PDB file of C-alpha atoms in Angstrom:
ATOM      1  CA  MET A1168      -0.680   0.390  -0.067  1.00 47.00           C
ATOM      2  CA  SER A1169       1.536   3.526  -1.519  1.00 49.00           C
ATOM      3  CA  ASP A1170       3.368   5.434   1.705  1.00 52.00           C
ATOM      4  CA  ASP A1171       0.451   7.993   0.663  1.00 58.00           C
ATOM      5  CA  ILE A1172      -2.032   7.178   1.509  1.00 56.00           C
ATOM      6  CA  TYR A1173      -0.434   7.341   5.085  1.00 55.00           C
ATOM      7  CA  ALA A1174       0.149  10.537   4.491  1.00 56.00           C
ATOM      8  CA  THR A1175      -2.727  11.431   3.244  1.00 56.00           C
ATOM      9  CA  LEU A1176      -5.065  10.023   6.708  1.00 54.00           C
ATOM     10  CA  ALA A1177      -2.163  12.305   8.734  1.00 52.00           C
ATOM     11  CA  GLN A1178      -3.124  14.912   6.713  1.00 55.00           C
ATOM     12  CA  LEU A1179      -6.731  14.547   7.320  1.00 55.00           C
ATOM     13  CA  ALA A1180      -6.331  13.977  10.828  1.00 52.00           C
ATOM     14  CA  ARG A1181      -4.998  17.587  11.026  1.00 51.00           C
ATOM     15  CA  SER A1182      -7.557  19.562   8.967  1.00 52.00           C
ATOM     16  CA  LEU A1183     -10.057  17.620  10.855  1.00 52.00           C
ATOM     17  CA  HIS A1184      -8.293  18.846  14.501  1.00 49.00           C
ATOM     18  CA  SER A1185      -8.084  22.300  13.854  1.00 50.00           C
ATOM     19  CA  GLN A1186     -11.110  22.396  12.816  1.00 50.00           C
ATOM     20  CA  GLN A1187     -12.411  21.557  15.947  1.00 48.00           C
ATOM     21  CA  ASP A1188     -11.888  25.434  16.742  1.00 46.00           C
ATOM     22  CA  VAL A1189     -12.843  27.333  13.070  1.00 45.00           C
ATOM     23  CA  ASP A1190     -16.517  28.206  11.560  1.00 47.00           C
ATOM     24  CA  PHE A1191     -17.006  24.635   9.842  1.00 51.00           C
ATOM     25  CA  ASP A1192     -19.750  22.491  10.703  1.00 62.00           C
ATOM     26  CA  SER A1193     -20.458  18.424  11.013  1.00 70.00           C
ATOM     27  CA  ASP A1194     -22.482  18.556   7.117  1.00 76.00           C
ATOM     28  CA  GLN A1195     -18.986  19.922   5.808  1.00 77.00           C
ATOM     29  CA  LEU A1196     -16.753  17.633   7.664  1.00 77.00           C
ATOM     30  CA  LEU A1197     -18.500  14.118   6.678  1.00 83.00           C
ATOM     31  CA  ARG A1198     -18.698  15.077   3.267  1.00 86.00           C
ATOM     32  CA  GLY A1199     -14.852  15.555   3.615  1.00 82.00           C
ATOM     33  CA  VAL A1200     -15.003  12.586   5.284  1.00 84.00           C
ATOM     34  CA  THR A1201     -16.259  10.655   3.162  1.00 91.00           C
ATOM     35  CA  GLU A1202     -14.832  11.759  -0.283  1.00 90.00           C
ATOM     36  CA  THR A1203     -11.934  11.189   0.756  1.00 86.00           C
ATOM     37  CA  ALA A1204     -12.456   7.955   1.303  1.00 89.00           C
ATOM     38  CA  THR A1205     -13.462   7.365  -2.262  1.00 93.00           C
ATOM     39  CA  GLN A1206     -10.224   9.495  -3.447  1.00 88.00           C
ATOM     40  CA  ILE A1207      -7.243   6.819  -1.051  1.00 85.00           C
ATOM     41  CA  LEU A1208      -8.873   3.788  -0.241  1.00 89.00           C
ATOM     42  CA  PRO A1209      -8.258   1.135  -3.303  1.00 90.00           C
ATOM     43  CA  GLY A1210     -11.363  -0.057  -4.972  1.00 94.00           C
ATOM     44  CA  VAL A1211     -14.341   2.923  -2.681  1.00 96.00           C
ATOM     45  CA  ALA A1212     -16.090   4.348  -5.469  1.00 97.00           C
ATOM     46  CA  HIS A1213     -19.284   5.562  -3.212  1.00 98.00           C
ATOM     47  CA  ALA A1214     -19.154   6.483   0.301  1.00 97.00           C
ATOM     48  CA  GLY A1215     -21.991   7.869   3.247  1.00 95.00           C
ATOM     49  CA  VAL A1216     -22.964   8.160   6.381  1.00 92.00           C
ATOM     50  CA  THR A1217     -25.988   6.793   7.763  1.00 91.00           C
ATOM     51  CA  LEU A1218     -26.507   8.814  11.388  1.00 87.00           C
ATOM     52  CA  VAL A1219     -29.185   7.553  13.836  1.00 86.00           C
ATOM     53  CA  VAL A1220     -32.540  10.680  14.558  1.00 77.00           C
ATOM     54  CA  ASN A1221     -34.232   8.539  17.114  1.00 72.00           C
ATOM     55  CA  ARG A1222     -33.275   5.424  18.401  1.00 72.00           C
ATOM     56  CA  ARG A1223     -36.802   4.568  20.058  1.00 75.00           C
ATOM     57  CA  ARG A1224     -38.043   4.729  16.407  1.00 74.00           C
ATOM     58  CA  ARG A1225     -35.080   3.768  14.847  1.00 76.00           C
ATOM     59  CA  THR A1226     -35.128   7.199  11.850  1.00 81.00           C
ATOM     60  CA  ILE A1227     -31.589   6.997  10.339  1.00 86.00           C
ATOM     61  CA  GLU A1228     -30.955   9.896   8.042  1.00 89.00           C
ATOM     62  CA  SER A1229     -28.333   9.615   4.900  1.00 91.00           C
ATOM     63  CA  VAL A1230     -26.231  12.560   4.661  1.00 90.00           C
ATOM     64  CA  ALA A1231     -22.451  13.187   2.657  1.00 91.00           C
ATOM     65  CA  ALA A1232     -23.600  11.085   0.348  1.00 95.00           C
ATOM     66  CA  THR A1233     -20.611  11.368  -2.389  1.00 96.00           C
ATOM     67  CA  GLY A1234     -23.499  10.589  -4.452  1.00 96.00           C
ATOM     68  CA  THR A1235     -27.093   8.560  -5.408  1.00 97.00           C
ATOM     69  CA  VAL A1236     -25.364   5.089  -4.497  1.00 97.00           C
ATOM     70  CA  PRO A1237     -24.839   5.637  -0.726  1.00 97.00           C
ATOM     71  CA  ARG A1238     -28.047   7.344  -0.712  1.00 96.00           C
ATOM     72  CA  THR A1239     -30.831   4.441  -2.466  1.00 97.00           C
ATOM     73  CA  LEU A1240     -28.921   2.055  -0.261  1.00 97.00           C
ATOM     74  CA  ASP A1241     -29.628   4.087   2.653  1.00 96.00           C
ATOM     75  CA  ARG A1242     -33.708   4.114   1.351  1.00 95.00           C
ATOM     76  CA  LEU A1243     -34.027   0.641   0.485  1.00 97.00           C
ATOM     77  CA  GLN A1244     -32.368  -1.003   4.385  1.00 96.00           C
ATOM     78  CA  ASP A1245     -35.160   1.895   6.032  1.00 93.00           C
ATOM     79  CA  GLU A1246     -37.401   0.086   3.038  1.00 95.00           C
ATOM     80  CA  HIS A1247     -36.483  -3.529   4.441  1.00 96.00           C
ATOM     81  CA  GLN A1248     -35.492  -2.899   7.596  1.00 94.00           C
ATOM     82  CA  GLN A1249     -31.896  -4.467   7.096  1.00 96.00           C
ATOM     83  CA  GLY A1250     -28.762  -4.339   5.629  1.00 97.00           C
ATOM     84  CA  PRO A1251     -25.120  -4.007   6.191  1.00 97.00           C
ATOM     85  CA  CYS A1252     -25.777  -0.908   7.404  1.00 95.00           C
ATOM     86  CA  LEU A1253     -28.571  -1.660   9.900  1.00 94.00           C
ATOM     87  CA  GLU A1254     -26.511  -4.426  11.272  1.00 94.00           C
ATOM     88  CA  ALA A1255     -23.412  -2.048  11.894  1.00 92.00           C
ATOM     89  CA  LEU A1256     -25.333   0.218  13.403  1.00 89.00           C
ATOM     90  CA  TRP A1257     -28.140  -2.161  16.079  1.00 89.00           C
ATOM     91  CA  ASN A1258     -25.520  -4.990  16.743  1.00 85.00           C
ATOM     92  CA  GLN A1259     -21.395  -4.528  15.759  1.00 71.00           C
ATOM     93  CA  TYR A1260     -18.878  -2.194  15.107  1.00 79.00           C
ATOM     94  CA  THR A1261     -17.933  -3.597  11.356  1.00 89.00           C
ATOM     95  CA  VAL A1262     -20.150  -5.608   8.959  1.00 94.00           C
ATOM     96  CA  ARG A1263     -18.439  -6.716   5.719  1.00 95.00           C
ATOM     97  CA  VAL A1264     -19.532  -8.306   2.352  1.00 97.00           C
ATOM     98  CA  GLU A1265     -17.480 -10.086   0.143  1.00 97.00           C
ATOM     99  CA  ASP A1266     -19.755 -10.074  -2.350  1.00 98.00           C
ATOM    100  CA  TYR A1267     -23.504  -9.680  -2.724  1.00 98.00           C
ATOM    101  CA  HIS A1268     -23.972 -11.807  -5.221  1.00 97.00           C
ATOM    102  CA  GLN A1269     -22.619 -14.613  -2.405  1.00 97.00           C
ATOM    103  CA  GLU A1270     -24.401 -13.221   0.575  1.00 97.00           C
ATOM    104  CA  THR A1271     -27.589 -14.560   2.597  1.00 97.00           C
ATOM    105  CA  ARG A1272     -27.823 -12.234   5.386  1.00 96.00           C
ATOM    106  CA  TRP A1273     -30.561 -10.013   4.277  1.00 97.00           C
ATOM    107  CA  PRO A1274     -32.050 -11.183   1.206  1.00 97.00           C
ATOM    108  CA  ASP A1275     -35.011  -8.308   0.496  1.00 98.00           C
ATOM    109  CA  PHE A1276     -31.998  -5.843   0.444  1.00 98.00           C
ATOM    110  CA  VAL A1277     -29.695  -7.314  -0.975  1.00 98.00           C
ATOM    111  CA  ALA A1278     -31.841  -8.643  -4.635  1.00 98.00           C
ATOM    112  CA  ASP A1279     -33.299  -5.259  -4.570  1.00 98.00           C
ATOM    113  CA  LEU A1280     -28.993  -3.744  -4.427  1.00 98.00           C
ATOM    114  CA  ILE A1281     -28.032  -6.061  -6.456  1.00 98.00           C
ATOM    115  CA  GLN A1282     -31.307  -4.837  -9.083  1.00 97.00           C
ATOM    116  CA  GLN A1283     -30.287  -1.765  -8.879  1.00 97.00           C
ATOM    117  CA  THR A1284     -26.975  -0.260  -8.194  1.00 98.00           C
ATOM    118  CA  ALA A1285     -23.657  -1.683  -9.520  1.00 98.00           C
ATOM    119  CA  VAL A1286     -22.390  -2.185  -5.773  1.00 98.00           C
ATOM    120  CA  ARG A1287     -20.808  -5.593  -5.098  1.00 98.00           C
ATOM    121  CA  SER A1288     -19.025  -5.689  -1.966  1.00 98.00           C
ATOM    122  CA  SER A1289     -19.304  -3.147   1.404  1.00 98.00           C
ATOM    123  CA  LEU A1290     -17.886  -1.732   4.722  1.00 96.00           C
ATOM    124  CA  SER A1291     -19.802  -0.651   7.261  1.00 96.00           C
ATOM    125  CA  ILE A1292     -18.671   0.970  10.599  1.00 90.00           C
ATOM    126  CA  GLN A1293     -20.590   2.150  13.348  1.00 86.00           C
ATOM    127  CA  LEU A1294     -19.670   5.556  14.406  1.00 81.00           C
ATOM    128  CA  TYR A1295     -19.485   6.882  18.046  1.00 67.00           C
ATOM    129  CA  THR A1296     -20.676  10.683  17.763  1.00 51.00           C
ATOM    130  CA  ASN A1297     -21.392  11.213  21.304  1.00 53.00           C
ATOM    131  CA  GLU A1298     -23.439   9.286  24.535  1.00 54.00           C
ATOM    132  CA  ASN A1299     -26.039  10.667  22.491  1.00 58.00           C
ATOM    133  CA  GLU A1300     -25.754  10.033  18.947  1.00 65.00           C
ATOM    134  CA  LEU A1301     -25.060   7.362  17.039  1.00 81.00           C
ATOM    135  CA  GLY A1302     -24.322   6.843  13.140  1.00 86.00           C
ATOM    136  CA  THR A1303     -22.227   4.340  10.283  1.00 91.00           C
ATOM    137  CA  VAL A1304     -19.453   5.195   7.862  1.00 92.00           C
ATOM    138  CA  ASN A1305     -20.371   3.094   4.600  1.00 96.00           C
ATOM    139  CA  LEU A1306     -17.976   2.202   1.598  1.00 97.00           C
ATOM    140  CA  TYR A1307     -18.743   0.814  -1.148  1.00 98.00           C
ATOM    141  CA  SER A1308     -16.900  -0.934  -4.151  1.00 98.00           C
ATOM    142  CA  GLU A1309     -18.511  -2.412  -7.039  1.00 98.00           C
ATOM    143  CA  ASP A1310     -15.581  -5.059  -7.342  1.00 97.00           C
ATOM    144  CA  VAL A1311     -15.564  -8.457  -5.094  1.00 97.00           C
ATOM    145  CA  GLY A1312     -13.752  -8.996  -2.336  1.00 96.00           C
ATOM    146  CA  ALA A1313     -12.597  -4.654  -2.507  1.00 96.00           C
ATOM    147  CA  PHE A1314     -12.236  -4.745   1.318  1.00 94.00           C
ATOM    148  CA  THR A1315      -8.968  -6.935   2.131  1.00 91.00           C
ATOM    149  CA  PRO A1316      -8.017  -6.414   5.657  1.00 87.00           C
ATOM    150  CA  GLU A1317      -5.078  -3.587   4.724  1.00 85.00           C
ATOM    151  CA  VAL A1318      -8.309  -1.595   3.010  1.00 88.00           C
ATOM    152  CA  GLU A1319     -10.205  -2.348   6.756  1.00 87.00           C
ATOM    153  CA  ASP A1320      -7.195  -1.393   8.753  1.00 83.00           C
ATOM    154  CA  LEU A1321      -7.342   1.894   6.811  1.00 83.00           C
ATOM    155  CA  ALA A1322     -11.387   2.057   6.650  1.00 86.00           C
ATOM    156  CA  LEU A1323     -10.920   2.474  10.283  1.00 83.00           C
ATOM    157  CA  ALA A1324      -8.685   4.361  10.868  1.00 79.00           C
ATOM    158  CA  LEU A1325     -11.145   7.479   8.964  1.00 81.00           C
ATOM    159  CA  ALA A1326     -13.795   6.380  10.480  1.00 81.00           C
ATOM    160  CA  ALA A1327     -11.916   6.904  13.926  1.00 77.00           C
ATOM    161  CA  GLN A1328     -10.844  10.523  13.024  1.00 70.00           C
ATOM    162  CA  ALA A1329     -14.395  11.382  11.241  1.00 71.00           C
ATOM    163  CA  ALA A1330     -15.464  10.433  15.620  1.00 72.00           C
ATOM    164  CA  VAL A1331     -12.784  12.955  16.977  1.00 67.00           C
ATOM    165  CA  GLY A1332     -13.487  15.620  13.971  1.00 62.00           C
ATOM    166  CA  LEU A1333     -17.740  15.150  14.398  1.00 66.00           C
ATOM    167  CA  ALA A1334     -17.363  15.347  17.978  1.00 62.00           C
ATOM    168  CA  GLY A1335     -16.219  18.762  17.831  1.00 59.00           C
ATOM    169  CA  ALA A1336     -17.860  20.284  14.490  1.00 55.00           C
ATOM    170  CA  ARG A1337     -21.173  18.795  17.176  1.00 54.00           C
ATOM    171  CA  SER A1338     -19.672  21.052  19.715  1.00 51.00           C
ATOM    172  CA  ASN A1339     -19.315  23.791  17.412  1.00 48.00           C
ATOM    173  CA  ASP A1340     -23.181  23.051  15.551  1.00 49.00           C
ATOM    174  CA  GLU A1341     -24.572  23.788  19.084  1.00 47.00           C
ATOM    175  CA  LEU A1342     -23.311  26.361  20.151  1.00 43.00           C
ATOM    176  CA  ARG A1343     -23.508  28.580  17.242  1.00 48.00           C
ATOM    177  CA  SER A1344     -27.135  27.350  17.268  1.00 52.00           C
ATOM    178  CA  ALA A1345     -27.046  28.024  22.058  1.00 48.00           C
ATOM    179  CA  LEU A1346     -25.325  31.692  20.711  1.00 49.00           C
ATOM    180  CA  ALA A1347     -28.442  32.110  18.200  1.00 57.00           C
ATOM    181  CA  SER A1348     -31.288  31.054  20.229  1.00 63.00           C
ATOM    182  CA  ARG A1349     -29.868  33.877  23.230  1.00 69.00           C
ATOM    183  CA  ASP A1350     -29.707  36.585  20.246  1.00 73.00           C
ATOM    184  CA  ILE A1351     -33.191  36.009  19.106  1.00 80.00           C
ATOM    185  CA  ILE A1352     -34.132  36.082  22.654  1.00 78.00           C
ATOM    186  CA  GLY A1353     -32.112  39.308  23.252  1.00 81.00           C
ATOM    187  CA  GLN A1354     -33.703  40.858  20.726  1.00 82.00           C
ATOM    188  CA  ALA A1355     -37.535  39.717  21.773  1.00 83.00           C
ATOM    189  CA  LYS A1356     -37.051  41.266  25.149  1.00 83.00           C
ATOM    190  CA  GLY A1357     -35.646  44.524  23.885  1.00 85.00           C
ATOM    191  CA  ILE A1358     -38.864  45.479  21.699  1.00 85.00           C
ATOM    192  CA  ILE A1359     -41.625  44.328  25.321  1.00 85.00           C
ATOM    193  CA  MET A1360     -39.017  46.039  27.381  1.00 87.00           C
ATOM    194  CA  GLU A1361     -39.563  48.844  24.761  1.00 83.00           C
ATOM    195  CA  SER A1362     -43.443  48.286  24.256  1.00 84.00           C
ATOM    196  CA  GLN A1363     -44.300  47.630  27.620  1.00 85.00           C
ATOM    197  CA  LYS A1364     -41.449  50.137  29.404  1.00 87.00           C
ATOM    198  CA  VAL A1365     -40.947  46.913  31.095  1.00 84.00           C
ATOM    199  CA  THR A1366     -37.773  45.933  33.228  1.00 86.00           C
ATOM    200  CA  SER A1367     -35.535  43.154  30.945  1.00 80.00           C
ATOM    201  CA  SER A1368     -36.165  40.690  34.044  1.00 78.00           C
ATOM    202  CA  GLU A1369     -40.002  42.090  33.113  1.00 82.00           C
ATOM    203  CA  ALA A1370     -39.892  41.096  29.785  1.00 81.00           C
ATOM    204  CA  PHE A1371     -38.967  37.774  30.311  1.00 77.00           C
ATOM    205  CA  THR A1372     -40.963  36.722  32.539  1.00 80.00           C
ATOM    206  CA  LEU A1373     -43.497  37.667  30.372  1.00 81.00           C
ATOM    207  CA  LEU A1374     -41.655  36.036  27.038  1.00 76.00           C
ATOM    208  CA  THR A1375     -41.562  32.716  29.399  1.00 78.00           C
ATOM    209  CA  LYS A1376     -45.821  33.234  30.547  1.00 79.00           C
ATOM    210  CA  LEU A1377     -45.936  33.278  26.862  1.00 80.00           C
ATOM    211  CA  SER A1378     -44.465  29.677  26.086  1.00 77.00           C
ATOM    212  CA  GLN A1379     -46.050  28.163  29.299  1.00 76.00           C
ATOM    213  CA  GLU A1380     -49.369  29.494  28.235  1.00 79.00           C
ATOM    214  CA  SER A1381     -49.372  28.678  24.353  1.00 79.00           C
ATOM    215  CA  ASN A1382     -46.620  25.338  25.047  1.00 79.00           C
ATOM    216  CA  THR A1383     -44.166  25.928  22.352  1.00 77.00           C
ATOM    217  CA  PRO A1384     -40.872  26.710  22.846  1.00 77.00           C
ATOM    218  CA  ILE A1385     -39.253  30.047  24.628  1.00 75.00           C
ATOM    219  CA  TYR A1386     -37.389  30.421  21.651  1.00 72.00           C
ATOM    220  CA  GLU A1387     -40.074  29.641  18.714  1.00 79.00           C
ATOM    221  CA  VAL A1388     -42.156  32.344  20.521  1.00 79.00           C
ATOM    222  CA  ALA A1389     -39.208  34.917  20.355  1.00 81.00           C
ATOM    223  CA  ARG A1390     -39.194  34.830  16.510  1.00 81.00           C
ATOM    224  CA  LYS A1391     -42.177  34.527  16.335  1.00 83.00           C
ATOM    225  CA  LEU A1392     -42.152  37.881  17.770  1.00 81.00           C
ATOM    226  CA  VAL A1393     -38.732  38.903  15.805  1.00 81.00           C
ATOM    227  CA  PHE A1394     -40.740  38.256  12.860  1.00 79.00           C
ATOM    228  CA  VAL A1395     -43.888  39.976  13.311  1.00 77.00           C
ATOM    229  CA  ASP A1396     -41.582  43.397  14.998  1.00 71.00           C
ATOM    230  CA  ARG A1397     -39.455  43.112  11.978  1.00 75.00           C
ATOM    231  CA  SER A1398     -42.611  42.975   8.995  1.00 72.00           C
ATOM    232  CA  LEU A1399     -44.471  45.834  10.597  1.00 71.00           C
ATOM    233  CA  GLY A1400     -41.281  47.771  10.726  1.00 57.00           C
TER     234      GLY A1400
END
């Protein structure tokens, strides 16, 4: 295996680490990971990430796909409730398929995969982002037996870097969301203070009361108030 691949992995690790401190969201990060996978991993033609958006209902979301194939395969697995990605999500860390023509674990999904795509082998790696989130990195090849032990080791290293980078990006996403919410609530408080001639504390109490009475999150109450004020202005 070329040393260039290991150098690229090292460069990706440094890049993901540095991006935790800048304005870089999780969607961009994951897209970088999947695109890198198709560029440096031998035989990998398609890649995507599947994230669990509701553990109780086992609802999944297909993100960072390098094309239509990963999204199609996520859709088929969700429809049939079977397949390597779901297996990796709920039961194992890594699921490898050597040859879909010989695969018997998920017959309905495999039949559709063979009919609708050129994928013939795959690797799904369970990806923890934090204690509440779960996903998989999914790599697909149009060749049988593409995922040798060496390729799998490289893919695991890539997934590990993705998990580290994604955890940092998620934290940045949450921070930006919190700051945006605080800004909107602050604007709404200012509108109430000016119109009702009340203090900041009293304005917040009024927002809280409106939130409770309407059974609506306080951010949504504030956002609507700011929107109406801007419309009237």
